[in-house]
Amino acid sequence: MTVEHLAAGSKAVPLQEGKLRLYSMRFCPYAQRAHLILNAKNIPHDTVYINLKNKPEWYLEQFPLGKVPAICVDGDRIYESLIICDFLDEKYPENPMYPKDPLKKAKDRILIERFSKVSSLLYQCYLNPNMDVQLLHPVFDAMDHFEKELRKRGTPFYSGSKPGMVDYMIWPWCERLEMLRVIGGDNFKVPKDRFAKLWRWSEAMLEDDAVKKHYVTPEQHAKYLQSHRAGTPDFDNIL
Amino acid sequence: MTVEHLAAGSKAVPLQEGKLRLYSMRFCPYAQRAHLILNAKNIPHDTVYINLKNKPEWYLEQFPLGKVPAICVDGDRIYESLIICDFLDEKYPENPMYPKDPLKKAKDRILIERFSKVSSLLYQCYLNPNMDVQLLHPVFDAMDHFEKELRKRGTPFYSGSKPGMVDYMIWPWCERLEMLRVIGGDNFKVPKDRFAKLWRWSEAMLEDDAVKKHYVTPEQHAKYLQSHRAGTPDFDNIL
């Protein structure tokens, strides 16, 4: 595993025979999805972190779109976070992340798809340097559905008694929710009464080993976000 | 099956016991995806067409987001075209739409995901009433990858000797490519030399029974597009 994020001018890290390689960026929520599934399913792998501001030439050769996460496996290359995670779940069937029933699985996939509304609204908040609290209201409105769904399912996790695909796919943005409060103060707090189930879910997620292994505190997320907003994302020196 | 697109004020068409129900709009490319998979897999179903300009109250009650395609199956509701099609493929395993190997399946899914670039660029062309041919160039640039991929695979279809998920998921936009030529003239023709493989693929797709069953000519698509641009989409009277 590299500790630093490799940039232009770096040398590619050779693959290890038979070992899955994940390319990631330490603060990317999409890359975090892949980490979570690799951790949850105990899939042997190594990680190489990529400097997304100044991408290595060898990375762009291998992945012309230059995105993370991406994986190298069995001599081939896969990208797109959801496709990677679904692939991992199919390739390593132990500890399945979806319900067996195709209908229930489809409903989980709809939920994941629907969360993209929350994540894109959150991204607008993150990019706004004025910290306009009004921008957070549509985020909460979009999150209401997830509070309701958790109540409807009546289980601690979306996937039942332990986290599954839905939980891990939406977690990266939930982990970051508190970073706006760190930067902007209590106006940016997630209202506990409105999201009672999600709060309990969040606390339970923080106890999960796969989550713990890749966890970053709200303060560290906030620090990264500020470096990102300043146009000088600090990939390496925050943790 | 309803022939007309049901609008506000209409009555819901009762489900038939044990039969899958598809909600669709005759000119929606996303809904077409679901038709293609239902046809390709010979899944018994009925179709109810929805007037998307003036949606039935009962439809919005059942599907608050009001989108098509959507299906009712086993007392439950599923929407999102790709999720519906993946669900159908899992629930009705005969004539599988994906390769068995998870890695190959993931590569097919990346290809489908990547096509969303083509479809969103095409949508910009469709919405532009000035018929600016410049808008078509980025579409062709994005399509180059699909020409290259077909050449690389060396098979008549992306999925091999017969159409599979990739073929059906991208077909609806390919069926519509010629409608701009109908409206705007030969400047809007898809260059046959640049897309030689895709031309042959397109001809082969037109011979496929699932495609034939839901086929609409470029002239009919053009007529619908013009009604759509005029703000009075003619769902019913074109075919």
mmCIF file with all atom_site columns, C-alpha atoms in Angstrom, chain A residues 26-221:
data_model
loop_
_atom_site.group_PDB
_atom_site.id
_atom_site.type_symbol
_atom_site.label_atom_id
_atom_site.label_alt_id
_atom_site.label_comp_id
_atom_site.label_asym_id
_atom_site.label_entity_id
_atom_site.label_seq_id
_atom_site.pdbx_PDB_ins_code
_atom_site.Cartn_x
_atom_site.Cartn_y
_atom_site.Cartn_z
_atom_site.occupancy
_atom_site.B_iso_or_equiv
_atom_site.pdbx_formal_charge
_atom_site.auth_seq_id
_atom_site.auth_comp_id
_atom_site.auth_asym_id
_atom_site.auth_atom_id
_atom_site.pdbx_PDB_model_num
ATOM 1   C CA . ARG A 1 26  ? -8.230  8.970   0.634   1.00 0.00 ? 26  ARG A CA 1
ATOM 2   C CA . PHE A 1 27  ? -11.088 11.517  0.745   1.00 0.00 ? 27  PHE A CA 1
ATOM 3   C CA . CYS A 1 28  ? -13.161 10.352  -2.224  1.00 0.00 ? 28  CYS A CA 1
ATOM 4   C CA . PRO A 1 29  ? -16.593 9.062   -1.128  1.00 0.00 ? 29  PRO A CA 1
ATOM 5   C CA . TYR A 1 30  ? -16.917 6.925   -4.269  1.00 0.00 ? 30  TYR A CA 1
ATOM 6   C CA . ALA A 1 31  ? -13.562 5.278   -3.638  1.00 0.00 ? 31  ALA A CA 1
ATOM 7   C CA . GLN A 1 32  ? -14.615 4.731   -0.036  1.00 0.00 ? 32  GLN A CA 1
ATOM 8   C CA . ARG A 1 33  ? -17.455 2.556   -1.295  1.00 0.00 ? 33  ARG A CA 1
ATOM 9   C CA . ALA A 1 34  ? -14.938 0.127   -2.768  1.00 0.00 ? 34  ALA A CA 1
ATOM 10  C CA . HIS A 1 35  ? -12.845 0.140   0.428   1.00 0.00 ? 35  HIS A CA 1
ATOM 11  C CA . LEU A 1 36  ? -15.953 -0.673  2.455   1.00 0.00 ? 36  LEU A CA 1
ATOM 12  C CA . ILE A 1 37  ? -16.924 -3.671  0.338   1.00 0.00 ? 37  ILE A CA 1
ATOM 13  C CA . LEU A 1 38  ? -13.350 -4.973  0.174   1.00 0.00 ? 38  LEU A CA 1
ATOM 14  C CA . ASN A 1 39  ? -13.177 -4.678  3.976   1.00 0.00 ? 39  ASN A CA 1
ATOM 15  C CA . ALA A 1 40  ? -16.622 -6.116  4.630   1.00 0.00 ? 40  ALA A CA 1
ATOM 16  C CA . LYS A 1 41  ? -15.894 -9.151  2.481   1.00 0.00 ? 41  LYS A CA 1
ATOM 17  C CA . ASN A 1 42  ? -12.272 -9.550  3.637   1.00 0.00 ? 42  ASN A CA 1
ATOM 18  C CA . ILE A 1 43  ? -10.981 -9.573  0.085   1.00 0.00 ? 43  ILE A CA 1
ATOM 19  C CA . PRO A 1 44  ? -7.165  -9.559  -0.066  1.00 0.00 ? 44  PRO A CA 1
ATOM 20  C CA . HIS A 1 45  ? -5.996  -6.467  -1.936  1.00 0.00 ? 45  HIS A CA 1
ATOM 21  C CA . ASP A 1 46  ? -3.519  -3.637  -1.936  1.00 0.00 ? 46  ASP A CA 1
ATOM 22  C CA . THR A 1 47  ? -4.291  0.040   -2.400  1.00 0.00 ? 47  THR A CA 1
ATOM 23  C CA . VAL A 1 48  ? -2.501  2.705   -4.394  1.00 0.00 ? 48  VAL A CA 1
ATOM 24  C CA . TYR A 1 49  ? -3.606  6.282   -3.751  1.00 0.00 ? 49  TYR A CA 1
ATOM 25  C CA . ILE A 1 50  ? -3.785  8.670   -6.691  1.00 0.00 ? 50  ILE A CA 1
ATOM 26  C CA . ASN A 1 51  ? -3.271  12.436  -6.629  1.00 0.00 ? 51  ASN A CA 1
ATOM 27  C CA . LEU A 1 52  ? -6.384  13.531  -8.509  1.00 0.00 ? 52  LEU A CA 1
ATOM 28  C CA . LYS A 1 53  ? -5.157  17.098  -8.922  1.00 0.00 ? 53  LYS A CA 1
ATOM 29  C CA . ASN A 1 54  ? -1.998  16.009  -10.728 1.00 0.00 ? 54  ASN A CA 1
ATOM 30  C CA . LYS A 1 55  ? -2.562  12.504  -12.056 1.00 0.00 ? 55  LYS A CA 1
ATOM 31  C CA . PRO A 1 56  ? 0.295   10.129  -12.834 1.00 0.00 ? 56  PRO A CA 1
ATOM 32  C CA . GLU A 1 57  ? 0.874   9.613   -16.548 1.00 0.00 ? 57  GLU A CA 1
ATOM 33  C CA . TRP A 1 58  ? 0.871   5.831   -16.087 1.00 0.00 ? 58  TRP A CA 1
ATOM 34  C CA . TYR A 1 59  ? -2.554  6.053   -14.440 1.00 0.00 ? 59  TYR A CA 1
ATOM 35  C CA . LEU A 1 60  ? -4.070  7.972   -17.351 1.00 0.00 ? 60  LEU A CA 1
ATOM 36  C CA . GLU A 1 61  ? -2.599  5.412   -19.715 1.00 0.00 ? 61  GLU A CA 1
ATOM 37  C CA . GLN A 1 62  ? -4.325  2.597   -17.843 1.00 0.00 ? 62  GLN A CA 1
ATOM 38  C CA . PHE A 1 63  ? -7.518  4.518   -17.100 1.00 0.00 ? 63  PHE A CA 1
ATOM 39  C CA . PRO A 1 64  ? -8.004  7.227   -19.739 1.00 0.00 ? 64  PRO A CA 1
ATOM 40  C CA . LEU A 1 65  ? -10.930 8.742   -17.811 1.00 0.00 ? 65  LEU A CA 1
ATOM 41  C CA . GLY A 1 66  ? -8.583  9.085   -14.826 1.00 0.00 ? 66  GLY A CA 1
ATOM 42  C CA . LYS A 1 67  ? -11.238 8.396   -12.225 1.00 0.00 ? 67  LYS A CA 1
ATOM 43  C CA . VAL A 1 68  ? -11.090 6.605   -8.894  1.00 0.00 ? 68  VAL A CA 1
ATOM 44  C CA . PRO A 1 69  ? -12.058 4.120   -7.663  1.00 0.00 ? 69  PRO A CA 1
ATOM 45  C CA . ALA A 1 70  ? -10.690 1.641   -10.143 1.00 0.00 ? 70  ALA A CA 1
ATOM 46  C CA . ILE A 1 71  ? -9.472  -1.909  -9.711  1.00 0.00 ? 71  ILE A CA 1
ATOM 47  C CA . CYS A 1 72  ? -7.091  -4.236  -11.492 1.00 0.00 ? 72  CYS A CA 1
ATOM 48  C CA . VAL A 1 73  ? -8.126  -7.860  -11.203 1.00 0.00 ? 73  VAL A CA 1
ATOM 49  C CA . ASP A 1 74  ? -7.307  -10.983 -13.186 1.00 0.00 ? 74  ASP A CA 1
ATOM 50  C CA . GLY A 1 75  ? -5.424  -8.917  -15.769 1.00 0.00 ? 75  GLY A CA 1
ATOM 51  C CA . ASP A 1 76  ? -8.346  -6.607  -16.369 1.00 0.00 ? 76  ASP A CA 1
ATOM 52  C CA . ARG A 1 77  ? -9.497  -3.158  -15.270 1.00 0.00 ? 77  ARG A CA 1
ATOM 53  C CA . ILE A 1 78  ? -12.841 -2.091  -13.808 1.00 0.00 ? 78  ILE A CA 1
ATOM 54  C CA . TYR A 1 79  ? -14.033 1.362   -12.784 1.00 0.00 ? 79  TYR A CA 1
ATOM 55  C CA . GLU A 1 80  ? -17.267 3.037   -11.559 1.00 0.00 ? 80  GLU A CA 1
ATOM 56  C CA . SER A 1 81  ? -17.855 2.570   -7.843  1.00 0.00 ? 81  SER A CA 1
ATOM 57  C CA . LEU A 1 82  ? -21.179 0.735   -8.005  1.00 0.00 ? 82  LEU A CA 1
ATOM 58  C CA . ILE A 1 83  ? -20.057 -1.567  -10.786 1.00 0.00 ? 83  ILE A CA 1
ATOM 59  C CA . ILE A 1 84  ? -16.890 -2.386  -8.835  1.00 0.00 ? 84  ILE A CA 1
ATOM 60  C CA . CYS A 1 85  ? -18.871 -3.134  -5.678  1.00 0.00 ? 85  CYS A CA 1
ATOM 61  C CA . ASP A 1 86  ? -21.439 -5.290  -7.482  1.00 0.00 ? 86  ASP A CA 1
ATOM 62  C CA . PHE A 1 87  ? -18.588 -7.106  -9.220  1.00 0.00 ? 87  PHE A CA 1
ATOM 63  C CA . LEU A 1 88  ? -16.833 -7.782  -5.906  1.00 0.00 ? 88  LEU A CA 1
ATOM 64  C CA . ASP A 1 89  ? -20.083 -9.087  -4.454  1.00 0.00 ? 89  ASP A CA 1
ATOM 65  C CA . GLU A 1 90  ? -20.537 -11.513 -7.350  1.00 0.00 ? 90  GLU A CA 1
ATOM 66  C CA . LYS A 1 91  ? -16.918 -12.581 -7.636  1.00 0.00 ? 91  LYS A CA 1
ATOM 67  C CA . TYR A 1 92  ? -16.567 -13.180 -3.867  1.00 0.00 ? 92  TYR A CA 1
ATOM 68  C CA . PRO A 1 93  ? -19.985 -14.551 -2.923  1.00 0.00 ? 93  PRO A CA 1
ATOM 69  C CA . GLU A 1 94  ? -19.237 -15.065 0.781   1.00 0.00 ? 94  GLU A CA 1
ATOM 70  C CA . ASN A 1 95  ? -21.051 -12.554 3.021   1.00 0.00 ? 95  ASN A CA 1
ATOM 71  C CA . PRO A 1 96  ? -23.460 -11.423 0.288   1.00 0.00 ? 96  PRO A CA 1
ATOM 72  C CA . MET A 1 97  ? -24.318 -7.734  0.218   1.00 0.00 ? 97  MET A CA 1
ATOM 73  C CA . TYR A 1 98  ? -27.750 -8.023  -1.413  1.00 0.00 ? 98  TYR A CA 1
ATOM 74  C CA . PRO A 1 99  ? -30.877 -10.012 -0.515  1.00 0.00 ? 99  PRO A CA 1
ATOM 75  C CA . LYS A 1 100 ? -31.174 -13.200 -2.557  1.00 0.00 ? 100 LYS A CA 1
ATOM 76  C CA . ASP A 1 101 ? -34.652 -12.360 -3.815  1.00 0.00 ? 101 ASP A CA 1
ATOM 77  C CA . PRO A 1 102 ? -34.333 -10.391 -7.099  1.00 0.00 ? 102 PRO A CA 1
ATOM 78  C CA . LEU A 1 103 ? -37.269 -8.157  -6.144  1.00 0.00 ? 103 LEU A CA 1
ATOM 79  C CA . LYS A 1 104 ? -35.748 -7.187  -2.793  1.00 0.00 ? 104 LYS A CA 1
ATOM 80  C CA . LYS A 1 105 ? -32.402 -6.698  -4.483  1.00 0.00 ? 105 LYS A CA 1
ATOM 81  C CA . ALA A 1 106 ? -33.999 -4.383  -7.042  1.00 0.00 ? 106 ALA A CA 1
ATOM 82  C CA . LYS A 1 107 ? -35.554 -2.342  -4.240  1.00 0.00 ? 107 LYS A CA 1
ATOM 83  C CA . ASP A 1 108 ? -32.154 -1.977  -2.603  1.00 0.00 ? 108 ASP A CA 1
ATOM 84  C CA . ARG A 1 109 ? -30.695 -0.847  -5.903  1.00 0.00 ? 109 ARG A CA 1
ATOM 85  C CA . ILE A 1 110 ? -33.460 1.744   -6.304  1.00 0.00 ? 110 ILE A CA 1
ATOM 86  C CA . LEU A 1 111 ? -32.601 3.058   -2.857  1.00 0.00 ? 111 LEU A CA 1
ATOM 87  C CA . ILE A 1 112 ? -28.922 3.383   -3.777  1.00 0.00 ? 112 ILE A CA 1
ATOM 88  C CA . GLU A 1 113 ? -29.843 5.107   -7.035  1.00 0.00 ? 113 GLU A CA 1
ATOM 89  C CA . ARG A 1 114 ? -32.149 7.456   -5.176  1.00 0.00 ? 114 ARG A CA 1
ATOM 90  C CA . PHE A 1 115 ? -29.363 8.444   -2.801  1.00 0.00 ? 115 PHE A CA 1
ATOM 91  C CA . SER A 1 116 ? -27.537 10.088  -5.703  1.00 0.00 ? 116 SER A CA 1
ATOM 92  C CA . LYS A 1 117 ? -29.972 12.971  -5.207  1.00 0.00 ? 117 LYS A CA 1
ATOM 93  C CA . VAL A 1 118 ? -28.681 13.417  -1.649  1.00 0.00 ? 118 VAL A CA 1
ATOM 94  C CA . SER A 1 119 ? -25.037 13.151  -2.684  1.00 0.00 ? 119 SER A CA 1
ATOM 95  C CA . SER A 1 120 ? -25.314 15.608  -5.542  1.00 0.00 ? 120 SER A CA 1
ATOM 96  C CA . LEU A 1 121 ? -27.116 18.151  -3.335  1.00 0.00 ? 121 LEU A CA 1
ATOM 97  C CA . LEU A 1 122 ? -24.464 17.685  -0.660  1.00 0.00 ? 122 LEU A CA 1
ATOM 98  C CA . TYR A 1 123 ? -21.751 18.263  -3.223  1.00 0.00 ? 123 TYR A CA 1
ATOM 99  C CA . GLN A 1 124 ? -23.285 21.662  -3.990  1.00 0.00 ? 124 GLN A CA 1
ATOM 100 C CA . CYS A 1 125 ? -23.071 22.526  -0.284  1.00 0.00 ? 125 CYS A CA 1
ATOM 101 C CA . TYR A 1 126 ? -19.456 21.434  -0.148  1.00 0.00 ? 126 TYR A CA 1
ATOM 102 C CA . LEU A 1 127 ? -18.444 23.516  -3.132  1.00 0.00 ? 127 LEU A CA 1
ATOM 103 C CA . ASN A 1 128 ? -20.170 26.642  -1.843  1.00 0.00 ? 128 ASN A CA 1
ATOM 104 C CA . PRO A 1 129 ? -17.561 28.659  0.075   1.00 0.00 ? 129 PRO A CA 1
ATOM 105 C CA . ASN A 1 130 ? -20.210 31.025  1.459   1.00 0.00 ? 130 ASN A CA 1
ATOM 106 C CA . MET A 1 131 ? -21.591 28.254  3.672   1.00 0.00 ? 131 MET A CA 1
ATOM 107 C CA . ASP A 1 132 ? -25.180 29.091  2.835   1.00 0.00 ? 132 ASP A CA 1
ATOM 108 C CA . VAL A 1 133 ? -27.281 27.061  5.244   1.00 0.00 ? 133 VAL A CA 1
ATOM 109 C CA . GLN A 1 134 ? -30.241 27.305  2.830   1.00 0.00 ? 134 GLN A CA 1
ATOM 110 C CA . LEU A 1 135 ? -28.426 24.861  0.563   1.00 0.00 ? 135 LEU A CA 1
ATOM 111 C CA . LEU A 1 136 ? -28.707 22.234  3.263   1.00 0.00 ? 136 LEU A CA 1
ATOM 112 C CA . HIS A 1 137 ? -32.503 22.222  3.353   1.00 0.00 ? 137 HIS A CA 1
ATOM 113 C CA . PRO A 1 138 ? -32.996 20.332  0.065   1.00 0.00 ? 138 PRO A CA 1
ATOM 114 C CA . VAL A 1 139 ? -30.412 17.814  1.315   1.00 0.00 ? 139 VAL A CA 1
ATOM 115 C CA . PHE A 1 140 ? -32.530 17.148  4.386   1.00 0.00 ? 140 PHE A CA 1
ATOM 116 C CA . ASP A 1 141 ? -35.665 16.985  2.242   1.00 0.00 ? 141 ASP A CA 1
ATOM 117 C CA . ALA A 1 142 ? -34.030 14.306  0.097   1.00 0.00 ? 142 ALA A CA 1
ATOM 118 C CA . MET A 1 143 ? -32.860 12.484  3.215   1.00 0.00 ? 143 MET A CA 1
ATOM 119 C CA . ASP A 1 144 ? -36.405 12.218  4.602   1.00 0.00 ? 144 ASP A CA 1
ATOM 120 C CA . HIS A 1 145 ? -37.019 9.262   2.310   1.00 0.00 ? 145 HIS A CA 1
ATOM 121 C CA . PHE A 1 146 ? -34.101 7.394   3.887   1.00 0.00 ? 146 PHE A CA 1
ATOM 122 C CA . GLU A 1 147 ? -35.319 8.053   7.410   1.00 0.00 ? 147 GLU A CA 1
ATOM 123 C CA . LYS A 1 148 ? -38.765 6.790   6.382   1.00 0.00 ? 148 LYS A CA 1
ATOM 124 C CA . GLU A 1 149 ? -37.367 3.726   4.664   1.00 0.00 ? 149 GLU A CA 1
ATOM 125 C CA . LEU A 1 150 ? -35.326 2.741   7.721   1.00 0.00 ? 150 LEU A CA 1
ATOM 126 C CA . ARG A 1 151 ? -38.433 3.099   9.861   1.00 0.00 ? 151 ARG A CA 1
ATOM 127 C CA . LYS A 1 152 ? -40.418 1.019   7.382   1.00 0.00 ? 152 LYS A CA 1
ATOM 128 C CA . ARG A 1 153 ? -37.822 -1.748  7.300   1.00 0.00 ? 153 ARG A CA 1
ATOM 129 C CA . GLY A 1 154 ? -37.695 -1.837  11.102  1.00 0.00 ? 154 GLY A CA 1
ATOM 130 C CA . THR A 1 155 ? -34.123 -3.148  11.187  1.00 0.00 ? 155 THR A CA 1
ATOM 131 C CA . PRO A 1 156 ? -30.994 -1.432  12.518  1.00 0.00 ? 156 PRO A CA 1
ATOM 132 C CA . PHE A 1 157 ? -29.468 -1.453  9.023   1.00 0.00 ? 157 PHE A CA 1
ATOM 133 C CA . TYR A 1 158 ? -31.076 -1.132  5.603   1.00 0.00 ? 158 TYR A CA 1
ATOM 134 C CA . SER A 1 159 ? -29.867 -4.648  4.927   1.00 0.00 ? 159 SER A CA 1
ATOM 135 C CA . GLY A 1 160 ? -31.177 -6.115  8.161   1.00 0.00 ? 160 GLY A CA 1
ATOM 136 C CA . SER A 1 161 ? -29.181 -7.061  11.256  1.00 0.00 ? 161 SER A CA 1
ATOM 137 C CA . LYS A 1 162 ? -25.858 -6.132  9.648   1.00 0.00 ? 162 LYS A CA 1
ATOM 138 C CA . PRO A 1 163 ? -24.774 -3.664  6.979   1.00 0.00 ? 163 PRO A CA 1
ATOM 139 C CA . GLY A 1 164 ? -25.140 -4.619  3.311   1.00 0.00 ? 164 GLY A CA 1
ATOM 140 C CA . MET A 1 165 ? -24.857 -2.904  -0.036  1.00 0.00 ? 165 MET A CA 1
ATOM 141 C CA . VAL A 1 166 ? -27.295 -0.052  0.650   1.00 0.00 ? 166 VAL A CA 1
ATOM 142 C CA . ASP A 1 167 ? -25.647 0.768   3.973   1.00 0.00 ? 167 ASP A CA 1
ATOM 143 C CA . TYR A 1 168 ? -22.129 0.799   2.568   1.00 0.00 ? 168 TYR A CA 1
ATOM 144 C CA . MET A 1 169 ? -23.052 2.666   -0.608  1.00 0.00 ? 169 MET A CA 1
ATOM 145 C CA . ILE A 1 170 ? -24.633 5.586   1.232   1.00 0.00 ? 170 ILE A CA 1
ATOM 146 C CA . TRP A 1 171 ? -22.290 5.650   4.236   1.00 0.00 ? 171 TRP A CA 1
ATOM 147 C CA . PRO A 1 172 ? -19.464 7.773   2.745   1.00 0.00 ? 172 PRO A CA 1
ATOM 148 C CA . TRP A 1 173 ? -21.757 10.814  2.469   1.00 0.00 ? 173 TRP A CA 1
ATOM 149 C CA . CYS A 1 174 ? -23.263 10.200  5.896   1.00 0.00 ? 174 CYS A CA 1
ATOM 150 C CA . GLU A 1 175 ? -19.776 10.066  7.416   1.00 0.00 ? 175 GLU A CA 1
ATOM 151 C CA . ARG A 1 176 ? -19.184 13.531  5.928   1.00 0.00 ? 176 ARG A CA 1
ATOM 152 C CA . LEU A 1 177 ? -22.464 15.107  7.088   1.00 0.00 ? 177 LEU A CA 1
ATOM 153 C CA . GLU A 1 178 ? -20.926 16.490  10.265  1.00 0.00 ? 178 GLU A CA 1
ATOM 154 C CA . MET A 1 179 ? -18.050 18.235  8.501   1.00 0.00 ? 179 MET A CA 1
ATOM 155 C CA . LEU A 1 180 ? -20.259 21.189  7.573   1.00 0.00 ? 180 LEU A CA 1
ATOM 156 C CA . ARG A 1 181 ? -21.048 21.665  11.263  1.00 0.00 ? 181 ARG A CA 1
ATOM 157 C CA . VAL A 1 182 ? -17.326 21.670  12.019  1.00 0.00 ? 182 VAL A CA 1
ATOM 158 C CA . ILE A 1 183 ? -16.810 24.463  9.491   1.00 0.00 ? 183 ILE A CA 1
ATOM 159 C CA . GLY A 1 184 ? -20.049 26.414  9.804   1.00 0.00 ? 184 GLY A CA 1
ATOM 160 C CA . GLY A 1 185 ? -21.243 25.835  13.364  1.00 0.00 ? 185 GLY A CA 1
ATOM 161 C CA . ASP A 1 186 ? -24.453 24.482  14.876  1.00 0.00 ? 186 ASP A CA 1
ATOM 162 C CA . ASN A 1 187 ? -26.694 25.834  12.109  1.00 0.00 ? 187 ASN A CA 1
ATOM 163 C CA . PHE A 1 188 ? -25.327 23.001  10.014  1.00 0.00 ? 188 PHE A CA 1
ATOM 164 C CA . LYS A 1 189 ? -26.201 20.259  12.474  1.00 0.00 ? 189 LYS A CA 1
ATOM 165 C CA . VAL A 1 190 ? -28.261 17.343  11.222  1.00 0.00 ? 190 VAL A CA 1
ATOM 166 C CA . PRO A 1 191 ? -31.517 17.589  13.237  1.00 0.00 ? 191 PRO A CA 1
ATOM 167 C CA . LYS A 1 192 ? -31.611 14.594  15.573  1.00 0.00 ? 192 LYS A CA 1
ATOM 168 C CA . ASP A 1 193 ? -35.375 14.563  15.981  1.00 0.00 ? 193 ASP A CA 1
ATOM 169 C CA . ARG A 1 194 ? -36.071 14.625  12.255  1.00 0.00 ? 194 ARG A CA 1
ATOM 170 C CA . PHE A 1 195 ? -33.516 11.890  11.590  1.00 0.00 ? 195 PHE A CA 1
ATOM 171 C CA . ALA A 1 196 ? -33.784 9.767   14.728  1.00 0.00 ? 196 ALA A CA 1
ATOM 172 C CA . LYS A 1 197 ? -33.470 6.434   12.915  1.00 0.00 ? 197 LYS A CA 1
ATOM 173 C CA . LEU A 1 198 ? -30.587 7.635   10.777  1.00 0.00 ? 198 LEU A CA 1
ATOM 174 C CA . TRP A 1 199 ? -28.746 8.844   13.862  1.00 0.00 ? 199 TRP A CA 1
ATOM 175 C CA . ARG A 1 200 ? -29.030 5.430   15.464  1.00 0.00 ? 200 ARG A CA 1
ATOM 176 C CA . TRP A 1 201 ? -28.041 3.810   12.182  1.00 0.00 ? 201 TRP A CA 1
ATOM 177 C CA . SER A 1 202 ? -25.016 6.092   11.944  1.00 0.00 ? 202 SER A CA 1
ATOM 178 C CA . GLU A 1 203 ? -23.918 5.161   15.454  1.00 0.00 ? 203 GLU A CA 1
ATOM 179 C CA . ALA A 1 204 ? -24.269 1.485   14.614  1.00 0.00 ? 204 ALA A CA 1
ATOM 180 C CA . MET A 1 205 ? -22.323 1.936   11.366  1.00 0.00 ? 205 MET A CA 1
ATOM 181 C CA . LEU A 1 206 ? -19.462 3.495   13.334  1.00 0.00 ? 206 LEU A CA 1
ATOM 182 C CA . GLU A 1 207 ? -19.190 0.227   15.271  1.00 0.00 ? 207 GLU A CA 1
ATOM 183 C CA . ASP A 1 208 ? -18.805 -1.811  12.082  1.00 0.00 ? 208 ASP A CA 1
ATOM 184 C CA . ASP A 1 209 ? -15.287 -3.093  11.416  1.00 0.00 ? 209 ASP A CA 1
ATOM 185 C CA . ALA A 1 210 ? -15.349 -2.339  7.681   1.00 0.00 ? 210 ALA A CA 1
ATOM 186 C CA . VAL A 1 211 ? -16.385 1.246   8.442   1.00 0.00 ? 211 VAL A CA 1
ATOM 187 C CA . LYS A 1 212 ? -13.838 1.680   11.237  1.00 0.00 ? 212 LYS A CA 1
ATOM 188 C CA . LYS A 1 213 ? -10.949 0.589   9.013   1.00 0.00 ? 213 LYS A CA 1
ATOM 189 C CA . HIS A 1 214 ? -11.433 3.505   6.634   1.00 0.00 ? 214 HIS A CA 1
ATOM 190 C CA . TYR A 1 215 ? -12.965 6.048   9.003   1.00 0.00 ? 215 TYR A CA 1
ATOM 191 C CA . VAL A 1 216 ? -12.030 9.727   8.888   1.00 0.00 ? 216 VAL A CA 1
ATOM 192 C CA . THR A 1 217 ? -13.293 12.158  11.559  1.00 0.00 ? 217 THR A CA 1
ATOM 193 C CA . PRO A 1 218 ? -15.542 15.140  10.683  1.00 0.00 ? 218 PRO A CA 1
ATOM 194 C CA . GLU A 1 219 ? -12.642 17.423  11.650  1.00 0.00 ? 219 GLU A CA 1
ATOM 195 C CA . GLN A 1 220 ? -10.280 15.714  9.189   1.00 0.00 ? 220 GLN A CA 1
ATOM 196 C CA . HIS A 1 221 ? -12.952 15.771  6.466   1.00 0.00 ? 221 HIS A CA 1
#
